[in-house]
Amino acid sequence: MQFVKTGLESVGRTTLTCYLIQSILSTFVFSTDLAWAYMDTLTSLSRY
C-alpha cells in the first residue's frame, strides 16, 4: 500500500505543478495581450 500511496502523491504533485505552470502562463499571456491592446489604443489615439 505504501508504494501505491507514494505513486499517487507523486502523480498529484506533478498534476498540481503542471496546473500551476499553466495558470501562470495563461495569466502572463493574457496580461501581455492586454498590454498590447492598451499600446494599440494609445498609438491610435496619438495619431489624431
PDB file of N, CA and C in Angstrom:
ATOM      1  N   MET A   1       0.827  -1.213   0.000  1.00  0.00           N
ATOM      2  CA  MET A   1       0.000   0.000   0.000  1.00  0.00           C
ATOM      3  C   MET A   1       0.862   1.264   0.000  1.00  0.00           C
ATOM      4  N   GLN A   2       2.020   1.192   0.650  1.00  0.00           N
ATOM      5  CA  GLN A   2       2.896   2.367   0.718  1.00  0.00           C
ATOM      6  C   GLN A   2       3.345   2.792  -0.683  1.00  0.00           C
ATOM      7  N   PHE A   3       3.615   1.792  -1.542  1.00  0.00           N
ATOM      8  CA  PHE A   3       4.063   2.086  -2.905  1.00  0.00           C
ATOM      9  C   PHE A   3       2.975   2.817  -3.682  1.00  0.00           C
ATOM     10  N   VAL A   4       1.725   2.327  -3.533  1.00  0.00           N
ATOM     11  CA  VAL A   4       0.601   2.961  -4.227  1.00  0.00           C
ATOM     12  C   VAL A   4       0.411   4.396  -3.742  1.00  0.00           C
ATOM     13  N   LYS A   5       0.529   4.578  -2.428  1.00  0.00           N
ATOM     14  CA  LYS A   5       0.352   5.909  -1.842  1.00  0.00           C
ATOM     15  C   LYS A   5       1.414   6.878  -2.364  1.00  0.00           C
ATOM     16  N   THR A   6       2.660   6.408  -2.421  1.00  0.00           N
ATOM     17  CA  THR A   6       3.739   7.252  -2.914  1.00  0.00           C
ATOM     18  C   THR A   6       3.522   7.595  -4.383  1.00  0.00           C
ATOM     19  N   GLY A   7       3.079   6.604  -5.162  1.00  0.00           N
ATOM     20  CA  GLY A   7       2.814   6.837  -6.579  1.00  0.00           C
ATOM     21  C   GLY A   7       1.730   7.874  -6.782  1.00  0.00           C
ATOM     22  N   LEU A   8       0.657   7.757  -6.013  1.00  0.00           N
ATOM     23  CA  LEU A   8      -0.443   8.713  -6.116  1.00  0.00           C
ATOM     24  C   LEU A   8       0.006  10.113  -5.722  1.00  0.00           C
ATOM     25  N   GLU A   9       0.834  10.199  -4.692  1.00  0.00           N
ATOM     26  CA  GLU A   9       1.312  11.505  -4.240  1.00  0.00           C
ATOM     27  C   GLU A   9       2.159  12.179  -5.311  1.00  0.00           C
ATOM     28  N   SER A  10       3.036  11.404  -5.957  1.00  0.00           N
ATOM     29  CA  SER A  10       3.895  11.995  -6.982  1.00  0.00           C
ATOM     30  C   SER A  10       3.079  12.412  -8.204  1.00  0.00           C
ATOM     31  N   VAL A  11       2.074  11.600  -8.564  1.00  0.00           N
ATOM     32  CA  VAL A  11       1.209  11.962  -9.690  1.00  0.00           C
ATOM     33  C   VAL A  11       0.440  13.240  -9.365  1.00  0.00           C
ATOM     34  N   GLY A  12      -0.081  13.314  -8.150  1.00  0.00           N
ATOM     35  CA  GLY A  12      -0.811  14.503  -7.726  1.00  0.00           C
ATOM     36  C   GLY A  12       0.067  15.737  -7.738  1.00  0.00           C
ATOM     37  N   ARG A  13       1.312  15.567  -7.279  1.00  0.00           N
ATOM     38  CA  ARG A  13       2.237  16.699  -7.253  1.00  0.00           C
ATOM     39  C   ARG A  13       2.564  17.153  -8.668  1.00  0.00           C
ATOM     40  N   THR A  14       2.778  16.205  -9.581  1.00  0.00           N
ATOM     41  CA  THR A  14       3.080  16.545 -10.966  1.00  0.00           C
ATOM     42  C   THR A  14       1.913  17.277 -11.604  1.00  0.00           C
ATOM     43  N   THR A  15       0.686  16.767 -11.372  1.00  0.00           N
ATOM     44  CA  THR A  15      -0.506  17.405 -11.922  1.00  0.00           C
ATOM     45  C   THR A  15      -0.648  18.818 -11.389  1.00  0.00           C
ATOM     46  N   LEU A  16      -0.413  18.986 -10.095  1.00  0.00           N
ATOM     47  CA  LEU A  16      -0.520  20.294  -9.466  1.00  0.00           C
ATOM     48  C   LEU A  16       0.503  21.261 -10.048  1.00  0.00           C
ATOM     49  N   THR A  17       1.739  20.776 -10.245  1.00  0.00           N
ATOM     50  CA  THR A  17       2.788  21.614 -10.812  1.00  0.00           C
ATOM     51  C   THR A  17       2.431  22.048 -12.223  1.00  0.00           C
ATOM     52  N   CYS A  18       1.945  21.099 -13.042  1.00  0.00           N
ATOM     53  CA  CYS A  18       1.545  21.420 -14.412  1.00  0.00           C
ATOM     54  C   CYS A  18       0.420  22.447 -14.412  1.00  0.00           C
ATOM     55  N   TYR A  19      -0.538  22.265 -13.513  1.00  0.00           N
ATOM     56  CA  TYR A  19      -1.672  23.183 -13.419  1.00  0.00           C
ATOM     57  C   TYR A  19      -1.207  24.587 -13.041  1.00  0.00           C
ATOM     58  N   LEU A  20      -0.276  24.659 -12.087  1.00  0.00           N
ATOM     59  CA  LEU A  20       0.242  25.954 -11.653  1.00  0.00           C
ATOM     60  C   LEU A  20       0.974  26.657 -12.784  1.00  0.00           C
ATOM     61  N   ILE A  21       1.847  25.910 -13.478  1.00  0.00           N
ATOM     62  CA  ILE A  21       2.601  26.481 -14.593  1.00  0.00           C
ATOM     63  C   ILE A  21       1.650  26.985 -15.672  1.00  0.00           C
ATOM     64  N   GLN A  22       0.629  26.173 -15.969  1.00  0.00           N
ATOM     65  CA  GLN A  22      -0.334  26.533 -16.995  1.00  0.00           C
ATOM     66  C   GLN A  22      -1.093  27.807 -16.625  1.00  0.00           C
ATOM     67  N   SER A  23      -1.527  27.908 -15.374  1.00  0.00           N
ATOM     68  CA  SER A  23      -2.287  29.089 -14.954  1.00  0.00           C
ATOM     69  C   SER A  23      -1.406  30.337 -14.957  1.00  0.00           C
ATOM     70  N   ILE A  24      -0.139  30.186 -14.537  1.00  0.00           N
ATOM     71  CA  ILE A  24       0.789  31.319 -14.552  1.00  0.00           C
ATOM     72  C   ILE A  24       1.033  31.773 -15.985  1.00  0.00           C
ATOM     73  N   LEU A  25       1.248  30.803 -16.885  1.00  0.00           N
ATOM     74  CA  LEU A  25       1.484  31.133 -18.285  1.00  0.00           C
ATOM     75  C   LEU A  25       0.284  31.823 -18.903  1.00  0.00           C
ATOM     76  N   SER A  26      -0.923  31.290 -18.654  1.00  0.00           N
ATOM     77  CA  SER A  26      -2.119  31.885 -19.254  1.00  0.00           C
ATOM     78  C   SER A  26      -2.353  33.291 -18.707  1.00  0.00           C
ATOM     79  N   THR A  27      -2.077  33.494 -17.418  1.00  0.00           N
ATOM     80  CA  THR A  27      -2.210  34.833 -16.839  1.00  0.00           C
ATOM     81  C   THR A  27      -1.221  35.786 -17.490  1.00  0.00           C
ATOM     82  N   PHE A  28       0.014  35.315 -17.689  1.00  0.00           N
ATOM     83  CA  PHE A  28       1.054  36.136 -18.300  1.00  0.00           C
ATOM     84  C   PHE A  28       0.680  36.502 -19.731  1.00  0.00           C
ATOM     85  N   VAL A  29       0.214  35.510 -20.500  1.00  0.00           N
ATOM     86  CA  VAL A  29      -0.174  35.749 -21.891  1.00  0.00           C
ATOM     87  C   VAL A  29      -1.344  36.722 -21.946  1.00  0.00           C
ATOM     88  N   PHE A  30      -2.312  36.528 -21.047  1.00  0.00           N
ATOM     89  CA  PHE A  30      -3.488  37.393 -21.003  1.00  0.00           C
ATOM     90  C   PHE A  30      -3.087  38.835 -20.713  1.00  0.00           C
ATOM     91  N   SER A  31      -2.198  39.042 -19.729  1.00  0.00           N
ATOM     92  CA  SER A  31      -1.785  40.400 -19.384  1.00  0.00           C
ATOM     93  C   SER A  31      -0.951  41.011 -20.504  1.00  0.00           C
ATOM     94  N   THR A  32      -0.178  40.185 -21.222  1.00  0.00           N
ATOM     95  CA  THR A  32       0.596  40.681 -22.352  1.00  0.00           C
ATOM     96  C   THR A  32      -0.337  41.145 -23.460  1.00  0.00           C
ATOM     97  N   ASP A  33      -1.397  40.362 -23.725  1.00  0.00           N
ATOM     98  CA  ASP A  33      -2.396  40.751 -24.716  1.00  0.00           C
ATOM     99  C   ASP A  33      -3.043  42.071 -24.328  1.00  0.00           C
ATOM    100  N   LEU A  34      -3.371  42.222 -23.056  1.00  0.00           N
ATOM    101  CA  LEU A  34      -3.976  43.467 -22.577  1.00  0.00           C
ATOM    102  C   LEU A  34      -3.021  44.636 -22.781  1.00  0.00           C
ATOM    103  N   ALA A  35      -1.750  44.416 -22.486  1.00  0.00           N
ATOM    104  CA  ALA A  35      -0.756  45.470 -22.633  1.00  0.00           C
ATOM    105  C   ALA A  35      -0.635  45.891 -24.096  1.00  0.00           C
ATOM    106  N   TRP A  36      -0.624  44.925 -25.014  1.00  0.00           N
ATOM    107  CA  TRP A  36      -0.540  45.241 -26.438  1.00  0.00           C
ATOM    108  C   TRP A  36      -1.774  46.002 -26.904  1.00  0.00           C
ATOM    109  N   ALA A  37      -2.962  45.576 -26.448  1.00  0.00           N
ATOM    110  CA  ALA A  37      -4.195  46.269 -26.815  1.00  0.00           C
ATOM    111  C   ALA A  37      -4.162  47.702 -26.293  1.00  0.00           C
ATOM    112  N   TYR A  38      -3.652  47.873 -25.091  1.00  0.00           N
ATOM    113  CA  TYR A  38      -3.540  49.200 -24.488  1.00  0.00           C
ATOM    114  C   TYR A  38      -2.594  50.079 -25.304  1.00  0.00           C
ATOM    115  N   MET A  39      -1.460  49.516 -25.716  1.00  0.00           N
ATOM    116  CA  MET A  39      -0.495  50.249 -26.529  1.00  0.00           C
ATOM    117  C   MET A  39      -1.105  50.631 -27.874  1.00  0.00           C
ATOM    118  N   ASP A  40      -1.843  49.697 -28.483  1.00  0.00           N
ATOM    119  CA  ASP A  40      -2.506  49.976 -29.756  1.00  0.00           C
ATOM    120  C   ASP A  40      -3.478  51.135 -29.605  1.00  0.00           C
ATOM    121  N   THR A  41      -4.242  51.122 -28.523  1.00  0.00           N
ATOM    122  CA  THR A  41      -5.209  52.194 -28.279  1.00  0.00           C
ATOM    123  C   THR A  41      -4.487  53.525 -28.119  1.00  0.00           C
ATOM    124  N   LEU A  42      -3.388  53.527 -27.381  1.00  0.00           N
ATOM    125  CA  LEU A  42      -2.632  54.760 -27.165  1.00  0.00           C
ATOM    126  C   LEU A  42      -2.074  55.294 -28.475  1.00  0.00           C
ATOM    127  N   THR A  43      -1.512  54.421 -29.293  1.00  0.00           N
ATOM    128  CA  THR A  43      -0.915  54.874 -30.549  1.00  0.00           C
ATOM    129  C   THR A  43      -1.984  55.383 -31.508  1.00  0.00           C
ATOM    130  N   SER A  44      -3.145  54.727 -31.538  1.00  0.00           N
ATOM    131  CA  SER A  44      -4.211  55.181 -32.434  1.00  0.00           C
ATOM    132  C   SER A  44      -4.786  56.510 -31.941  1.00  0.00           C
ATOM    133  N   LEU A  45      -4.791  56.719 -30.623  1.00  0.00           N
ATOM    134  CA  LEU A  45      -5.272  57.991 -30.078  1.00  0.00           C
ATOM    135  C   LEU A  45      -4.282  59.113 -30.376  1.00  0.00           C
ATOM    136  N   SER A  46      -2.996  58.812 -30.301  1.00  0.00           N
ATOM    137  CA  SER A  46      -1.987  59.846 -30.516  1.00  0.00           C
ATOM    138  C   SER A  46      -1.875  60.225 -31.993  1.00  0.00           C
ATOM    139  N   ARG A  47      -2.467  59.422 -32.883  1.00  0.00           N
ATOM    140  CA  ARG A  47      -2.429  59.759 -34.305  1.00  0.00           C
ATOM    141  C   ARG A  47      -3.344  60.946 -34.617  1.00  0.00           C
ATOM    142  N   TYR A  48      -4.423  61.068 -33.850  1.00  0.00           N
ATOM    143  CA  TYR A  48      -5.374  62.153 -34.140  1.00  0.00           C
ATOM    144  C   TYR A  48      -4.817  63.506 -33.714  1.00  0.00           C
TER     145      TYR A  48
END
